[in-house]
Amino acid sequence: MSSSKVRVIKVPDVGEGIAEVELVVWHVQPGETVAEDQALADVMTDKASVEIPSPVAGRVQALGGEVGQMLAVGAELIRIEVAGQAGDAPATATTAAASPASAASSASPTSPASPAAATRAAAPPPKPAAKRAAGAASSSSSSSSAAASTSAAASQATAQAAPTVSAPAAKPRAQAGADRPIASPALRRRAWELGIDLAAVRASGPGGRILQADLDAHVAAHGARPLGASAPAAGVERHDEQQIPVIGLRRRIAVQMLESKRRIPHFSYVEEVDVTELEALRAALNTRWAAERGKLTLLPLLVRAIVLAVAELPQVNAKLDDEAGVITRFGAVHLGIATDTPNGLLVPVLRHAEAKDVWAIAAEIGRLAEAARSGRATRTELSGSTITISSLGALGGIVSTPVINRPEVAIVGVNRIVERPMLRSGAVVARLMMNLSSSFDHRVVDGIDAARFIQAVRSRLETPALLFAE
């Protein structure tokens, strides 16, 4: 004889002594059916975003909080009604007799003897979907971080989960049982940028979840209308407004930036660099070695120049614990690379840049950027930088004032390359020029040392043979 029970899923212990998490997004709503291992929600810690999967198949009865709410570890996250047998074992701390429960009452924390133990009983360990963390303690304005997105990693995890509810493997969203399409935040943003209504996308994931492959197939079949493809007719007044809650990664970035600007006395130093010879060398290296070693961009060469300059001015490769009053200088150069992703600005870390040649640096930067953009970057890959580099590429402008990635003491900003007439040996010639706009913590780095550091970088970029001679 069958019966039903209500399974209470609690906020899991995500480790590292974290006591509370922020609820970033719900992937399910009351009344929906869920499959085992289907994503229920994303929560964010100080380090990264974590996806909470369902340990059971059933029907969602109540949610334990609203998006943007802080939940304690061990608090009730969600209630799921599951089918059971009359002879089943009695309910544990993570199950309860079926009864109506509102989201407000569900949000109150339970009080088991051991929240961590109760959490482990309630759900398997969450899967890190490394994304954003504004600070992961690794994000700055042009280099904020963090910690982590649940895009491709979430999609892959749910795509592999075996559905246990009776539903077709692929179905239109209209049959999924909810008004709002189920999709990761990264996929929602991508669909918005392409001008695609997710309700029209055929879902193939468990419980009607839309995967990246589903969106790709829809674009291939029906095309897309990217943002900016059409503009309102001239003379048409607009009165629409949009309110966007500051939650998740954007909140972490805001907190990190506020702390960096409030606690660090920034000063900036800007210098122009003639990169004509560097660009000629890069083109020659790519012609000779691209097929075997990979193509070089400007960034790996700039990283190499920074590594060599740090050896001369180690005070810029440091962190300041302003509460303890201790400066730590590092021999290793763990370079944070500010990276634009669909989920915000993340700062994956190129570890031991001092031990790599330019091709190894290029390969690792490419790997880290792809991991960050697809949401697969780990917490380790998003934390631990000792100095950060921020580049806006072709949008780099003439001058910028990057915010230091606290608790680091220096950040190097890269502006765009432009061709300008320059005077050389009495003749006006066209040269490729680029500005370096860098910021320093004046409590640790004196102005003269900042100037010496940037000049050391400049000398190696303008005489690129030095990059390979040291």
Coordinates of C-alpha atoms in Angstrom, one line a residue:
M1 CA 0.0 0.0 0.0
S2 CA 1.5 3.2 -1.1
S3 CA 1.6 6.5 0.8
S4 CA 3.3 9.8 0.6
K5 CA 5.8 11.6 2.8
V6 CA 7.3 15.0 2.9
R7 CA 11.1 15.1 2.6
V8 CA 12.7 18.2 4.1
I9 CA 15.9 19.2 2.3
K10 CA 18.1 21.4 4.4
V11 CA 20.9 23.9 3.5
P12 CA 24.0 21.6 3.3
D13 CA 27.3 22.2 5.0
V14 CA 29.5 23.4 2.1
G15 CA 32.6 23.3 4.2
E16 CA 35.3 25.9 5.0
G17 CA 33.5 26.9 8.2
I18 CA 30.7 28.7 6.2
A19 CA 27.7 29.3 8.5
E20 CA 25.3 30.9 6.0
V21 CA 24.7 31.2 2.3
E22 CA 22.8 33.5 0.0
L23 CA 19.9 32.0 -2.0
V24 CA 20.7 33.1 -5.6
V25 CA 18.2 31.3 -7.8
W26 CA 15.4 28.7 -7.6
H27 CA 15.3 26.2 -10.4
V28 CA 12.0 24.8 -9.2
Q29 CA 8.6 26.1 -8.0
P30 CA 5.9 24.7 -5.8
G31 CA 3.8 22.1 -7.6
E32 CA 6.5 21.1 -10.0
T33 CA 7.8 17.5 -10.2
V34 CA 11.5 17.0 -9.8
A35 CA 13.8 14.1 -10.7
E36 CA 16.6 12.8 -8.5
D37 CA 19.8 14.8 -8.9
Q38 CA 17.9 17.6 -10.6
A39 CA 19.1 21.1 -9.6
L40 CA 16.8 22.7 -6.9
A41 CA 18.6 26.0 -6.2
D42 CA 21.9 27.8 -6.4
V43 CA 23.4 29.3 -3.3
M44 CA 26.4 31.5 -3.0
T45 CA 29.1 31.6 -0.4
D46 CA 32.0 34.0 0.0
K47 CA 34.0 31.8 -2.4
A48 CA 31.7 30.5 -5.1
S49 CA 28.2 29.5 -6.2
V50 CA 27.1 26.0 -5.3
E51 CA 24.3 24.0 -6.9
I52 CA 22.0 22.0 -4.6
P53 CA 20.7 18.8 -6.2
S54 CA 17.6 16.9 -5.2
P55 CA 18.4 13.6 -3.4
V56 CA 14.9 12.3 -4.2
A57 CA 12.2 12.4 -6.9
G58 CA 8.8 13.9 -6.1
R59 CA 6.7 17.0 -6.1
V60 CA 7.8 20.4 -4.7
Q61 CA 5.5 21.3 -1.8
A62 CA 7.1 24.5 -0.4
L63 CA 10.2 26.6 -0.8
G64 CA 12.2 27.7 2.3
G65 CA 13.1 31.2 1.3
E66 CA 13.2 33.9 -1.4
V67 CA 15.9 34.8 -3.8
G68 CA 18.4 37.1 -2.1
Q69 CA 17.7 35.8 1.4
M70 CA 20.5 34.6 3.6
L71 CA 20.0 31.0 4.9
A72 CA 21.9 29.4 7.8
V73 CA 23.5 26.0 7.2
G74 CA 21.0 23.4 8.4
A75 CA 18.0 25.6 7.8
E76 CA 15.1 24.3 5.8
L77 CA 15.7 24.8 2.1
I78 CA 12.7 23.0 0.4
R79 CA 10.0 20.4 1.1
I80 CA 9.4 17.6 -1.5
E81 CA 6.5 15.2 -1.4
V82 CA 7.7 11.7 -2.3
A83 CA 5.9 8.5 -2.8
G84 CA 6.6 5.8 -0.1
Q85 CA 5.4 2.4 1.1
A86 CA 3.4 1.8 4.2
G87 CA 6.2 -0.4 5.6
D88 CA 8.9 2.2 5.1
A89 CA 11.2 3.1 7.9
P90 CA 10.0 6.0 10.2
A91 CA 10.9 9.5 9.2
T92 CA 14.3 10.8 10.1
A93 CA 15.3 14.3 11.0
T94 CA 15.1 15.2 7.3
T95 CA 11.5 13.9 6.7
A96 CA 8.2 15.0 8.2
A97 CA 4.5 14.0 8.0
A98 CA 2.8 15.7 5.1
S99 CA 1.3 19.0 6.1
P100 CA 0.7 22.4 4.6
A101 CA 3.8 24.7 4.9
S102 CA 4.2 28.2 3.7
A103 CA 7.5 29.6 2.4
A104 CA 7.7 31.9 5.4
S105 CA 7.4 29.1 7.9
S106 CA 9.8 26.9 5.9
A107 CA 12.4 29.6 6.0
S108 CA 12.9 29.3 9.8
P109 CA 16.0 27.2 10.7
T110 CA 15.5 23.8 12.3
S111 CA 17.5 22.9 15.3
P112 CA 19.0 19.4 15.0
A113 CA 21.7 18.4 17.5
S114 CA 24.2 18.7 14.6
P115 CA 23.2 20.8 11.6
A116 CA 26.1 19.4 9.6
A117 CA 25.1 15.8 10.3
A118 CA 21.4 16.5 9.6
T119 CA 22.5 18.1 6.3
R120 CA 24.5 15.1 5.2
A121 CA 21.5 12.9 5.9
A122 CA 19.3 15.2 3.9
A123 CA 21.3 15.6 0.7
P124 CA 24.4 14.5 -1.0
P125 CA 27.4 16.9 -1.0
P126 CA 26.6 19.8 -3.4
K127 CA 28.4 20.1 -6.6
P128 CA 30.5 23.3 -6.8
A129 CA 29.6 25.2 -10.0
A130 CA 32.4 27.6 -9.5
K131 CA 31.4 30.9 -10.4
R132 CA 31.4 34.2 -9.2
A133 CA 32.6 35.3 -6.1
A134 CA 33.1 38.9 -5.9
G135 CA 35.7 38.7 -3.8
A136 CA 36.1 35.0 -4.0
A137 CA 37.9 37.2 -2.3
S138 CA 39.2 37.6 -5.7
S139 CA 37.2 40.3 -7.5
S140 CA 37.9 43.9 -8.3
S141 CA 36.1 46.5 -10.3
S142 CA 37.9 45.5 -13.3
S143 CA 39.0 42.6 -11.4
S144 CA 36.4 41.5 -9.2
S145 CA 35.8 38.1 -8.5
A146 CA 35.2 35.4 -7.3
A147 CA 34.1 33.0 -7.2
A148 CA 31.8 31.3 -9.6
S149 CA 28.5 30.6 -12.2
T150 CA 26.3 27.6 -12.6
S151 CA 26.1 27.5 -16.4
A152 CA 27.6 24.7 -18.3
A153 CA 28.6 22.8 -15.2
A154 CA 25.0 22.8 -14.0
S155 CA 23.7 21.8 -17.4
Q156 CA 26.1 18.9 -17.7
A157 CA 25.3 17.7 -14.2
T158 CA 21.6 17.7 -14.7
A159 CA 21.9 16.3 -18.3
Q160 CA 23.6 13.2 -16.8
A161 CA 21.0 12.7 -14.0
A162 CA 18.5 9.8 -14.6
P163 CA 14.9 11.1 -14.4
T164 CA 12.8 9.0 -12.1
V165 CA 9.5 10.8 -12.7
S166 CA 7.3 9.8 -15.6
A167 CA 8.0 12.3 -18.3
P168 CA 9.3 12.2 -21.9
A169 CA 13.0 12.8 -22.3
A170 CA 12.4 15.9 -24.5
K171 CA 9.3 18.0 -24.4
P172 CA 8.2 21.5 -25.1
R173 CA 8.4 23.8 -22.0
A174 CA 4.7 24.1 -22.0
Q175 CA 4.4 20.5 -20.7
A176 CA 6.9 21.0 -17.9
G177 CA 4.3 22.0 -15.4
A178 CA 5.4 25.6 -14.6
D179 CA 4.9 29.0 -16.0
R180 CA 8.6 29.9 -15.8
P181 CA 11.1 27.9 -17.9
I182 CA 13.7 26.1 -15.9
A183 CA 17.2 27.2 -16.8
S184 CA 20.5 28.2 -15.3
P185 CA 21.2 32.0 -14.8
A186 CA 24.0 31.9 -17.4
L187 CA 21.6 30.3 -19.9
R188 CA 18.9 32.9 -19.2
R189 CA 21.4 35.7 -19.7
R190 CA 22.6 34.2 -23.0
A191 CA 19.0 33.8 -24.2
W192 CA 18.2 37.4 -23.3
E193 CA 21.3 38.6 -25.2
L194 CA 20.1 36.6 -28.3
G195 CA 16.6 37.9 -28.0
I196 CA 15.1 34.4 -27.5
D197 CA 12.0 33.6 -25.3
L198 CA 13.0 30.5 -23.3
A199 CA 9.3 29.5 -23.2
A200 CA 9.7 28.7 -27.0
V201 CA 12.8 26.5 -26.5
R202 CA 12.3 22.7 -26.5
A203 CA 13.7 21.3 -23.2
S204 CA 15.5 18.0 -23.0
G205 CA 16.8 18.1 -19.4
P206 CA 15.2 16.4 -16.4
G207 CA 12.0 17.9 -15.2
G208 CA 11.8 20.1 -18.3
R209 CA 15.1 21.9 -17.6
I210 CA 16.5 23.8 -20.6
L211 CA 20.1 22.9 -21.4
Q212 CA 22.7 24.9 -23.4
A213 CA 22.4 22.3 -26.2
D214 CA 18.7 23.0 -26.4
L215 CA 19.3 26.7 -26.8
D216 CA 21.9 26.0 -29.5
A217 CA 19.5 23.9 -31.4
H218 CA 16.8 26.6 -31.2
V219 CA 19.2 29.2 -32.5
A220 CA 20.2 26.9 -35.4
A221 CA 16.6 26.2 -36.3
H222 CA 15.0 29.6 -35.8
G223 CA 17.9 32.1 -35.6
A224 CA 18.3 34.9 -33.0
R225 CA 18.0 38.6 -32.7
P226 CA 21.0 39.9 -30.7
L227 CA 20.7 42.9 -28.5
G228 CA 20.9 46.1 -30.5
A229 CA 19.7 44.4 -33.7
S230 CA 16.7 46.8 -33.7
A231 CA 16.1 50.1 -32.1
P232 CA 12.9 51.9 -31.2
A233 CA 11.5 54.2 -33.8
A234 CA 12.4 57.8 -33.5
G235 CA 9.9 60.0 -31.6
V236 CA 8.4 57.1 -29.6
E237 CA 8.3 57.8 -25.9
R238 CA 9.3 55.0 -23.5
H239 CA 8.1 54.7 -20.0
D240 CA 9.2 51.2 -19.1
E241 CA 11.3 50.6 -16.0
Q242 CA 13.2 47.5 -14.8
Q243 CA 14.2 46.8 -11.2
I244 CA 17.1 44.4 -10.8
P245 CA 17.7 43.0 -7.3
V246 CA 21.4 43.3 -6.2
I247 CA 22.0 39.6 -5.3
G248 CA 24.5 36.8 -5.8
L249 CA 27.7 37.8 -7.6
R250 CA 26.6 41.4 -8.1
R251 CA 26.2 41.8 -4.3
R252 CA 29.6 40.2 -3.7
I253 CA 31.2 42.5 -6.2
A254 CA 29.6 45.5 -4.6
V255 CA 30.7 44.5 -1.1
Q256 CA 34.2 43.8 -2.3
M257 CA 34.5 47.0 -4.2
L258 CA 33.2 49.0 -1.3
E259 CA 35.7 47.4 1.1
S260 CA 38.6 47.9 -1.3
K261 CA 37.8 51.6 -1.8
R262 CA 37.0 52.2 1.8
R263 CA 40.0 50.5 3.3
I264 CA 42.7 51.0 0.6
P265 CA 44.3 54.4 -0.2
H266 CA 44.6 54.0 -3.9
F267 CA 46.9 55.9 -6.2
S268 CA 47.2 55.4 -9.9
Y269 CA 50.2 55.6 -12.2
V270 CA 49.8 55.8 -16.0
E271 CA 52.6 55.2 -18.6
E272 CA 52.5 54.8 -22.3
V273 CA 54.4 52.0 -24.0
D274 CA 55.6 51.6 -27.5
V275 CA 54.6 48.0 -28.5
T276 CA 55.5 48.2 -32.2
E277 CA 58.5 45.8 -31.8
L278 CA 56.5 43.6 -29.4
E279 CA 53.7 43.2 -31.9
A280 CA 56.2 42.4 -34.7
L281 CA 57.8 39.8 -32.6
R282 CA 54.4 38.3 -31.6
A283 CA 53.4 38.0 -35.3
A284 CA 56.8 36.3 -36.1
L285 CA 56.4 33.8 -33.2
N286 CA 52.9 33.0 -34.3
T287 CA 54.0 32.5 -37.9
R288 CA 56.7 30.1 -36.8
W289 CA 55.1 28.3 -33.8
A290 CA 51.3 28.7 -33.8
A291 CA 50.6 25.3 -35.3
E292 CA 52.8 23.5 -32.7
R293 CA 52.6 25.6 -29.6
G294 CA 49.4 27.6 -29.9
K295 CA 48.8 31.3 -30.9
L296 CA 50.1 34.1 -28.7
T297 CA 48.1 37.1 -27.8
L298 CA 49.6 40.2 -26.1
L299 CA 48.5 39.0 -22.6
P300 CA 51.1 36.2 -22.1
L301 CA 53.9 38.5 -23.1
L302 CA 52.6 41.1 -20.7
V303 CA 52.4 38.5 -17.9
R304 CA 56.0 37.6 -18.6
A305 CA 57.1 41.2 -18.3
I306 CA 55.2 41.6 -15.0
V307 CA 56.9 38.4 -13.6
L308 CA 60.4 39.8 -14.5
A309 CA 59.5 43.2 -13.0
V310 CA 58.2 41.7 -9.8
A311 CA 61.6 40.1 -9.3
E312 CA 63.1 43.6 -9.1
L313 CA 60.2 45.2 -7.1
P314 CA 58.8 42.4 -4.9
Q315 CA 56.9 44.8 -2.7
V316 CA 54.1 45.0 -5.4
N317 CA 53.6 41.2 -5.2
A318 CA 52.2 41.2 -1.7
K319 CA 49.1 41.2 0.5
L320 CA 48.3 43.4 3.5
D321 CA 46.4 42.1 6.5
D322 CA 45.4 45.5 7.7
E323 CA 43.7 44.1 10.9
A324 CA 46.9 42.2 12.0
G325 CA 49.2 44.8 10.6
V326 CA 51.2 42.3 8.5
I327 CA 52.5 42.5 5.0
T328 CA 53.2 39.2 3.2
R329 CA 55.5 39.3 0.2
F330 CA 55.4 36.3 -2.1
G331 CA 58.1 34.7 -4.1
A332 CA 55.5 33.0 -6.3
V333 CA 53.6 35.1 -8.8
H334 CA 50.0 33.9 -8.7
L335 CA 48.5 36.3 -11.2
G336 CA 44.8 37.1 -11.2
I337 CA 43.4 37.5 -14.7
A338 CA 40.2 39.6 -14.7
T339 CA 37.8 37.7 -17.0
D340 CA 34.4 38.8 -18.4
T341 CA 31.9 36.0 -18.1
P342 CA 28.1 35.7 -18.7
N343 CA 27.7 35.7 -14.9
G344 CA 29.9 38.7 -14.1
L345 CA 33.6 39.6 -13.8
L346 CA 35.6 36.7 -12.3
V347 CA 39.3 36.5 -11.6
P348 CA 40.7 33.1 -12.2
V349 CA 44.3 32.7 -11.0
L350 CA 47.3 31.8 -13.1
R351 CA 49.5 30.0 -10.5
H352 CA 53.3 30.1 -10.5
A353 CA 53.5 32.4 -13.6
E354 CA 57.2 32.7 -12.8
A355 CA 57.8 29.1 -13.7
K356 CA 56.1 29.2 -17.1
D357 CA 57.2 30.2 -20.6
V358 CA 54.9 32.4 -22.7
W359 CA 53.3 29.5 -24.5
A360 CA 52.5 27.7 -21.2
I361 CA 51.1 31.0 -19.9
A362 CA 49.0 31.4 -23.0
A363 CA 47.6 27.9 -22.7
E364 CA 46.8 28.2 -19.0
I365 CA 45.1 31.6 -19.5
G366 CA 42.9 30.1 -22.2
R367 CA 42.0 27.1 -20.0
L368 CA 41.1 29.3 -17.0
A369 CA 39.1 31.7 -19.1
E370 CA 37.1 28.9 -20.6
A371 CA 36.5 27.3 -17.2
A372 CA 35.3 30.7 -15.8
R373 CA 33.0 31.4 -18.7
S374 CA 31.4 28.0 -18.7
G375 CA 31.0 27.9 -14.9
R376 CA 33.4 25.1 -14.3
A377 CA 36.2 27.0 -12.5
T378 CA 36.9 25.6 -9.0
R379 CA 37.3 27.6 -5.8
T380 CA 41.0 27.1 -6.0
E381 CA 41.1 28.5 -9.5
L382 CA 39.2 31.6 -8.3
S383 CA 41.3 32.5 -5.2
G384 CA 44.8 33.0 -4.0
S385 CA 46.1 35.7 -6.4
T386 CA 49.0 37.9 -5.3
I387 CA 48.7 40.6 -8.0
T388 CA 46.1 41.1 -10.7
I389 CA 46.0 42.2 -14.3
S390 CA 42.9 43.8 -15.9
S391 CA 42.4 44.3 -19.6
L392 CA 39.4 45.5 -21.5
G393 CA 40.9 44.6 -24.8
A394 CA 39.7 46.7 -27.7
L395 CA 37.4 48.6 -25.4
G396 CA 40.3 49.5 -23.1
G397 CA 40.1 53.2 -23.7
I398 CA 43.0 55.6 -23.1
V399 CA 43.2 55.6 -19.3
S400 CA 41.5 53.6 -16.5
T401 CA 41.7 53.6 -12.7
P402 CA 41.3 49.9 -11.7
V403 CA 40.3 49.0 -8.2
I404 CA 42.8 46.9 -6.3
N405 CA 41.7 43.4 -5.6
R406 CA 41.9 43.5 -1.8
P407 CA 44.0 42.3 0.1
E408 CA 46.5 42.6 -2.8
V409 CA 48.4 45.9 -3.1
A410 CA 48.7 46.3 -6.9
I411 CA 46.7 45.9 -10.1
V412 CA 48.0 46.5 -13.6
G413 CA 45.4 47.8 -16.1
V414 CA 45.9 47.4 -19.8
N415 CA 44.4 49.9 -22.3
R416 CA 43.9 49.4 -26.0
I417 CA 46.6 49.6 -28.6
V418 CA 46.3 52.6 -31.1
E419 CA 48.5 53.7 -33.9
R420 CA 49.8 57.2 -33.4
P421 CA 52.4 59.5 -35.0
M422 CA 55.5 59.6 -32.9
L423 CA 58.8 61.5 -33.2
R424 CA 61.8 59.1 -33.5
S425 CA 65.3 60.3 -34.4
G426 CA 63.8 63.6 -35.7
A427 CA 61.3 61.9 -38.0
V428 CA 57.6 61.5 -37.5
V429 CA 56.7 57.8 -37.8
A430 CA 53.6 55.7 -37.1
R431 CA 54.0 53.6 -33.9
L432 CA 51.7 51.3 -32.0
M433 CA 51.2 52.8 -28.6
M434 CA 49.4 51.4 -25.5
N435 CA 48.9 52.8 -22.0
L436 CA 49.3 50.9 -18.7
S437 CA 47.0 52.3 -16.1
S438 CA 47.9 50.8 -12.7
S439 CA 46.7 51.3 -9.1
F440 CA 48.7 50.7 -5.9
D441 CA 48.0 50.6 -2.2
H442 CA 49.9 53.7 -0.9
R443 CA 50.3 52.1 2.6
V444 CA 52.6 49.4 1.1
V445 CA 53.9 50.8 -2.2
D446 CA 55.6 54.2 -2.4
G447 CA 55.1 56.3 -5.5
I448 CA 58.7 55.9 -6.6
D449 CA 58.5 52.1 -6.3
A450 CA 55.3 52.0 -8.3
A451 CA 57.0 54.1 -11.0
R452 CA 60.0 51.8 -11.0
F453 CA 57.8 48.8 -11.3
I454 CA 55.9 50.1 -14.3
Q455 CA 59.1 51.3 -16.0
A456 CA 60.6 47.8 -15.5
V457 CA 57.5 46.4 -17.3
R458 CA 57.8 49.0 -20.0
S459 CA 61.4 48.4 -20.7
R460 CA 60.8 44.7 -21.4
L461 CA 57.8 45.3 -23.6
E462 CA 59.7 47.9 -25.7
T463 CA 62.7 45.6 -25.9
P464 CA 61.0 42.3 -26.2
A465 CA 64.2 40.2 -26.6
L466 CA 64.5 40.8 -22.8
L467 CA 61.4 38.7 -22.2
F468 CA 63.4 35.6 -23.4
A469 CA 66.8 36.6 -22.2
E470 CA 66.1 36.5 -18.4

